[in-house]
Short mmCIF file of C-alpha atoms and ligand atoms in Angstrom, two decimals:
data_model
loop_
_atom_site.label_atom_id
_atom_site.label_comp_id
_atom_site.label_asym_id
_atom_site.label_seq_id
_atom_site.Cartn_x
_atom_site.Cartn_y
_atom_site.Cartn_z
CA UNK A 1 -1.52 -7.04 -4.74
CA UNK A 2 -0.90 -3.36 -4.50
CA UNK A 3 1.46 -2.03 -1.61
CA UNK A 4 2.29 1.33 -0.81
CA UNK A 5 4.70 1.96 -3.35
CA UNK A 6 2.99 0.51 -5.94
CA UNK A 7 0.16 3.18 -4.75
CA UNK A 8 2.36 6.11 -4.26
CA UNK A 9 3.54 5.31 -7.46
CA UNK A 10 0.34 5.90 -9.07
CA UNK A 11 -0.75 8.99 -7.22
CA UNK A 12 2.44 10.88 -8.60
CA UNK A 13 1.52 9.77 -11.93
CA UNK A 14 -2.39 10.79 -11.66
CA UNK A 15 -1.39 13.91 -9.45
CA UNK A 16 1.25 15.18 -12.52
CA UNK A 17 -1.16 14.42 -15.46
CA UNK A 18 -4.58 15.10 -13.35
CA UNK A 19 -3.38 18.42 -11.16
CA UNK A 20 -4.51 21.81 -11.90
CA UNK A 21 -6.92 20.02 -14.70
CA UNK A 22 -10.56 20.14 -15.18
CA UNK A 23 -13.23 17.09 -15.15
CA UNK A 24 -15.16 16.90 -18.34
CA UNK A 25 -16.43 13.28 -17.02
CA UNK A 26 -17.08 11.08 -14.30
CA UNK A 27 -18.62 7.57 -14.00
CA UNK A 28 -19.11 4.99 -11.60
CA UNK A 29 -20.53 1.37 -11.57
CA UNK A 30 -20.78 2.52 -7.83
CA UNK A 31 -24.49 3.91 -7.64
CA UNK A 32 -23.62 6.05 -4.68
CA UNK A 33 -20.96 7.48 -5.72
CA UNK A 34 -22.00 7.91 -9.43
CA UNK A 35 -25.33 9.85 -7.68
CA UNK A 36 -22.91 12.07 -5.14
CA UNK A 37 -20.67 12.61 -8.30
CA UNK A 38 -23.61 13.72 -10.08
CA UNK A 39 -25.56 15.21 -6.97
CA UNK A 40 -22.17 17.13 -6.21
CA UNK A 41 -21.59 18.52 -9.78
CA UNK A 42 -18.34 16.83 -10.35
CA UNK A 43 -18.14 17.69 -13.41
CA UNK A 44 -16.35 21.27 -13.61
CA UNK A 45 -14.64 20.83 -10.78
CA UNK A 46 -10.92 21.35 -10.89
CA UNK A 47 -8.39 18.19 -9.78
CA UNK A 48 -6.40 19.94 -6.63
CA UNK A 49 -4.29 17.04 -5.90
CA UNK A 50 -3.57 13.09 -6.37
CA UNK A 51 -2.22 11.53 -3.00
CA UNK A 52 -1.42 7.76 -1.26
CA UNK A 53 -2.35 7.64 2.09
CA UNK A 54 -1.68 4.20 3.20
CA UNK A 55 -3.30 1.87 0.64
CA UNK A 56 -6.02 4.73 -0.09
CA UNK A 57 -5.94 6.90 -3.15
CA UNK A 58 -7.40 10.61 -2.59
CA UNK A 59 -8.25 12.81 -5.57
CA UNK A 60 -8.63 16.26 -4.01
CA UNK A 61 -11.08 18.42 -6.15
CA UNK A 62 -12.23 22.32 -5.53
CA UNK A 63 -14.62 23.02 -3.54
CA UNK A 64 -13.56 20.70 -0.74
CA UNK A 65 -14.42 17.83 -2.31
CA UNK A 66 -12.42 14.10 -2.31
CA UNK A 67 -12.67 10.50 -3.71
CA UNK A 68 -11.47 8.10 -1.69
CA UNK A 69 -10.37 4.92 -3.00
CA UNK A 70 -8.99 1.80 -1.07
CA UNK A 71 -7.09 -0.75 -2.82
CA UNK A 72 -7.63 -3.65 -0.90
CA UNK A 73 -5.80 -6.78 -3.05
CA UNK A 74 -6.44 -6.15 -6.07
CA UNK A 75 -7.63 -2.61 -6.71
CA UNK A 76 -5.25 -0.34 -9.25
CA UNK A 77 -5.86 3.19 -11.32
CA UNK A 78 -4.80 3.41 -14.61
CA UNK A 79 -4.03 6.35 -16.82
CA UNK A 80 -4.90 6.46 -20.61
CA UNK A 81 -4.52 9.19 -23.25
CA UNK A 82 -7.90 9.64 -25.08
CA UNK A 83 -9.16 6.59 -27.42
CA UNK A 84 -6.28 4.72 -26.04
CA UNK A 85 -7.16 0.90 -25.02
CA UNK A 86 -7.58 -0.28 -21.51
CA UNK A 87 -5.70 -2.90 -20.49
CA UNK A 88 -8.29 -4.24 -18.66
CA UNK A 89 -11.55 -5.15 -19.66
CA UNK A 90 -14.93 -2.92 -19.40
CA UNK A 91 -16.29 -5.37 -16.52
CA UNK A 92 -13.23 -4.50 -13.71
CA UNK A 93 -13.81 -0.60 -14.35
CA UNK A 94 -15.30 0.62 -10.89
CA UNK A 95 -14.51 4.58 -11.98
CA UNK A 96 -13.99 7.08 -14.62
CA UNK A 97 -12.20 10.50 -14.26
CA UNK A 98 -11.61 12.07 -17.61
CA UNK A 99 -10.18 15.54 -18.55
CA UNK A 100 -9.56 17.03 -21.20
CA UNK A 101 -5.72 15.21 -21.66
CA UNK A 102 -6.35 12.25 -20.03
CA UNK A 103 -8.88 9.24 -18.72
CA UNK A 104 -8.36 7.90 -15.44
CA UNK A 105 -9.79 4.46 -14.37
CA UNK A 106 -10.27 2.39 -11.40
CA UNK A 107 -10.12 -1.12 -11.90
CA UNK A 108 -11.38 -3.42 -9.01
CA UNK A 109 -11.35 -0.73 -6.69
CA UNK A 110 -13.62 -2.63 -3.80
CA UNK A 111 -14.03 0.72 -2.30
CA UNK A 112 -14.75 4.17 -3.00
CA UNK A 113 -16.60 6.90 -1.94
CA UNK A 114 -16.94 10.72 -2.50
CA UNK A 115 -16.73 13.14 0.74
CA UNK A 116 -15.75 16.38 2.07
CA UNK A 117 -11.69 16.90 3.59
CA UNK A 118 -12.98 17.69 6.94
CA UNK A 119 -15.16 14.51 7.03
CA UNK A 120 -12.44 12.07 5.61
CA UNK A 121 -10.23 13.80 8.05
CA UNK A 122 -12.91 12.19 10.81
CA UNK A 123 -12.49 8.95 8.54
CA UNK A 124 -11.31 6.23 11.72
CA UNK A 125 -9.46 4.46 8.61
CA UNK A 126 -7.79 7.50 7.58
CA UNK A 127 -7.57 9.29 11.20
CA UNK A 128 -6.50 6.22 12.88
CA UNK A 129 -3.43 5.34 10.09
CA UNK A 130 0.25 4.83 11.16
CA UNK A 131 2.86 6.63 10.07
CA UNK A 132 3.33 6.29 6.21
CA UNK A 133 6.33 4.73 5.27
CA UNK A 134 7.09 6.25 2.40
CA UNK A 135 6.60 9.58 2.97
CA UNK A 136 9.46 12.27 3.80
CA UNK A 137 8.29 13.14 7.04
CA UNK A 138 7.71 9.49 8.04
CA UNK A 139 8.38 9.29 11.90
CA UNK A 140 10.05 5.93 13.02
CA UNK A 141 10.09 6.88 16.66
CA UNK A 142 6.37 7.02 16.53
CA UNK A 143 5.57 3.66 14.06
CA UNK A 144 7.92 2.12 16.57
CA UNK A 145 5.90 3.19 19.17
CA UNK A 146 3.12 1.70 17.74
CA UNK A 147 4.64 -1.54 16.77
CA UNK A 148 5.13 -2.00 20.79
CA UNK A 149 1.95 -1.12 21.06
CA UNK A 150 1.02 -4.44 19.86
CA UNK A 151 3.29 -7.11 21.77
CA UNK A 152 1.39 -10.19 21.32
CA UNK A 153 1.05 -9.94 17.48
CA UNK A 154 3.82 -11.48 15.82
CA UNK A 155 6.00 -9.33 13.32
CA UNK A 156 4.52 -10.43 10.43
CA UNK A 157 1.40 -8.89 11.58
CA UNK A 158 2.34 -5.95 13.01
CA UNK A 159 4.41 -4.83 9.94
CA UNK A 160 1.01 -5.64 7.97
CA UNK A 161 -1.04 -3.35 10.30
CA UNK A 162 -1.69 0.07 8.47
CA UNK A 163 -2.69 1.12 12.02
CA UNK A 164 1.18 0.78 13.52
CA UNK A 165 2.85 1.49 9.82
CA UNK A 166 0.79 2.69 7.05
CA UNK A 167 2.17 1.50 3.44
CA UNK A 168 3.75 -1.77 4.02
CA UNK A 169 1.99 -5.34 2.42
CA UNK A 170 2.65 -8.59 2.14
CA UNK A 171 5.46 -8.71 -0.64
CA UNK A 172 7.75 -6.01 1.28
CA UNK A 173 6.88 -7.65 4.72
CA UNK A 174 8.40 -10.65 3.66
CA UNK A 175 11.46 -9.21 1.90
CA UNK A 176 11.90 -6.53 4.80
CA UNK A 177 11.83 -9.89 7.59
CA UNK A 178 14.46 -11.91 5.48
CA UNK A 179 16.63 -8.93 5.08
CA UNK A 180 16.37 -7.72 8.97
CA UNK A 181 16.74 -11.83 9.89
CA UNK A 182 13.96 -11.82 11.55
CA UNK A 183 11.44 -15.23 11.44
CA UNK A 184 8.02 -13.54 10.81
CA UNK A 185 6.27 -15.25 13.56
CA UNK A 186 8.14 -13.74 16.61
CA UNK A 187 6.40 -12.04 18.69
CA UNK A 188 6.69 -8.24 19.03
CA UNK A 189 7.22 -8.62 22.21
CA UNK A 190 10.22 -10.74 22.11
CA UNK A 191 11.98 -8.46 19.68
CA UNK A 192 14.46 -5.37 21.05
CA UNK A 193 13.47 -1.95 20.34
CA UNK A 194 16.87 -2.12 18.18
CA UNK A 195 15.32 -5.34 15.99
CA UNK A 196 12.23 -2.86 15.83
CA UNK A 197 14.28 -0.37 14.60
CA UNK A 198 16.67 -1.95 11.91
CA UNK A 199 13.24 -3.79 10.82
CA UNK A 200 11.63 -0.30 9.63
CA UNK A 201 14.54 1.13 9.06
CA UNK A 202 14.95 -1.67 5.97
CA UNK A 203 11.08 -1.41 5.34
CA UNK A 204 11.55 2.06 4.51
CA UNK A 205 14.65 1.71 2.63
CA UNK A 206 13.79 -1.53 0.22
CA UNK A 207 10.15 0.37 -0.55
CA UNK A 208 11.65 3.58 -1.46
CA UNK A 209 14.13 2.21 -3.77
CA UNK A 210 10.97 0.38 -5.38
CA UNK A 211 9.50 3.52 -5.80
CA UNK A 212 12.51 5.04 -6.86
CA UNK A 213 12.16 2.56 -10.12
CA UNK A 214 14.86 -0.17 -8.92
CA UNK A 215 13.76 -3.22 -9.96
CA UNK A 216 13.94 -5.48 -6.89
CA UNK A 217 14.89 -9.15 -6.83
CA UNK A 218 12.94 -11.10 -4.01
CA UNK A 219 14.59 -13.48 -1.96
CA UNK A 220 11.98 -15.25 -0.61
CA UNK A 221 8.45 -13.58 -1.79
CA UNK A 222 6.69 -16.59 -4.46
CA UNK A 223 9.97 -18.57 -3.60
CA UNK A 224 8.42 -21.08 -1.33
CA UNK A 225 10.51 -24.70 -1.62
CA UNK A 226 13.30 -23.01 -3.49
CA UNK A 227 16.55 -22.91 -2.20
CA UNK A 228 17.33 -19.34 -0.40
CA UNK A 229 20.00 -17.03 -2.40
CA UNK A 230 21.71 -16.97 0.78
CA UNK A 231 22.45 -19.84 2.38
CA UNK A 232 20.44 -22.67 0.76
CA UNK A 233 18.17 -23.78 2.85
CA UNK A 234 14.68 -24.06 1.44
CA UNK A 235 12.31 -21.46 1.49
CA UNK A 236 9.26 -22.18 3.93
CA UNK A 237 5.64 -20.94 3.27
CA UNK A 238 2.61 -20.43 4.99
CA UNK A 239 -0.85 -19.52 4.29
CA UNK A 240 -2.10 -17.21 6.48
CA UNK A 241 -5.75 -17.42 7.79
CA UNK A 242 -7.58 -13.72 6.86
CA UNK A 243 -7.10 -13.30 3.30
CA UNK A 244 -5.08 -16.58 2.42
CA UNK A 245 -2.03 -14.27 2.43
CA UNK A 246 1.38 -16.18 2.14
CA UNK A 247 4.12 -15.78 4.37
CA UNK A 248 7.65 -16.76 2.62
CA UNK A 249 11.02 -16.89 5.23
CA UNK A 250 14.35 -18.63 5.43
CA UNK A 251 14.57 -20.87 8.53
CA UNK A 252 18.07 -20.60 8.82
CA UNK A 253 18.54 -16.93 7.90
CA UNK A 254 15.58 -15.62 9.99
CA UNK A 255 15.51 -16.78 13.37
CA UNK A 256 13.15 -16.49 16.59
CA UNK A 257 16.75 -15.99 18.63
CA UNK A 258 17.09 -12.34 17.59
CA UNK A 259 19.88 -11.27 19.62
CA UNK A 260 21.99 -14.05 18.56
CA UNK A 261 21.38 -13.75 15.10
CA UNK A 262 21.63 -10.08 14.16
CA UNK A 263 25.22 -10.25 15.29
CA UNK A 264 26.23 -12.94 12.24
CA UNK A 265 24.45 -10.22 9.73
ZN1 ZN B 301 18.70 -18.59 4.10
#
């Protein structure tokens, strides 16, 4: 399940091998955008710029033109050299982008489509994003803002809403709660704007060393009925209803009683 480092991770690798080059071929299983590829003369165009955007992948190409990829669960691009073997079979590719170094592919990418920069601009999904975690302008006074914005949904939630704070899934939501000691199902609005605040504060800085290359060691994600690394209590999980996402916390490390517990951490 991609996140938004796992993303930005990939659009610095596509935007240093793809930038400044030419497309020599495009393909989609996607009719419509395999016609507006076609339609649009793809082909020839030069690749401006690779760049995460939330969960969404742009390719920027000349002449104004952008693909637009969302990776939902369990969308991710790949990059070959020429001839070399994907690792993942024919059936998952969704899009090709070759040039003349390289082959791009989109495996499982549920969505995709091919517009202009001023209309993706008007894009509500794009328009309507939180501030981006992992970027270095990311504003915390505003994705704070728009965390309290949303006092009835619990944490979890809000932390998962690309609205509020664009970048953050499941995996990091989980590891961010255990680490700020906070139980994922208190409510926003029973959390002080200094909870708020250490909570993306460690968002940011656990996802950027995981983009940075540190390997990361979970302490609670896929842990469920394990004992926790910190204290030993077991690990509780819960299936979530939308997309049977799983929420992993320590009941004794992350507590509902905020204010009392932040002071033991
Ligand atoms: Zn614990």
């Amino acid at each position: 399940m991609p996140e938004g480092d796992t993303i930005l991770r990939a659009a610095r690798a596509l935007n240093e091998a793809l930038t400044g080059r030419a497309v020599t071929h495009f393909e989609s299983v996607f009719s419509r955008v395999a016609r507006a590829g076609n339609d649009l003369a793809l082909r020839g165009r030069t690749i401006q710029r690779v760049e995460a955007r939330g969960k969404h992948l742009l390719i920027w190409f000349s002449g104004d033109l952008v693909l637009r990829t969302h990776m939902r669960m369990h969308g991710t691009w790949h990059l070959y050299t020429h001839g070399a073997r994907w690792r993942r079979p024919r059936s998952e590719m969704r899009i090709v982008i070759r040039t003349p170094e390289y082959e791009a592919v989109a495996f499982n990418v549920p969505v995709a489509e091919l517009t202009s920069g001023a209309e993706l601009e008007r894009d509500e999904s794009i328009r309507g994003l939180g501030p981006d975690i992992l970027t270095d302008a990311f504003d915390a006074t505003e994705a704070m803002r728009r965390i309290e914005s949303m006092p009835d949904l619990d944490i979890g939630e809000a932390l998962l809403n690309q609205q509020a704070i664009a970048g953050i899934g499941n995996i990091f939501k989980c590891e961010t709660l255990f680490s700020s000691g906070v139980d994922p199902f208190t409510r926003v609005a029973d959390l002080s704007r200094e909870d708020i605040a250490r909570i993306v504060e460690r968002a940011r800085r656990l996802m950027r060393a995981s983009v940075a290359g540190r390997r990361l060691v979970f302490s609670v994600y896929g842990r469920g009925g394990r004992a926790c690394r910190r204290c030993g209590a077991t690990i509780a999980r819960r299936k979530d209803g939308n997309d049977a996402r799983v929420t992993y916390w320590c009941p004794r490390c992350q507590r509902r009683n905020v204010a009392a517990n932040a002071r033991t951490l």
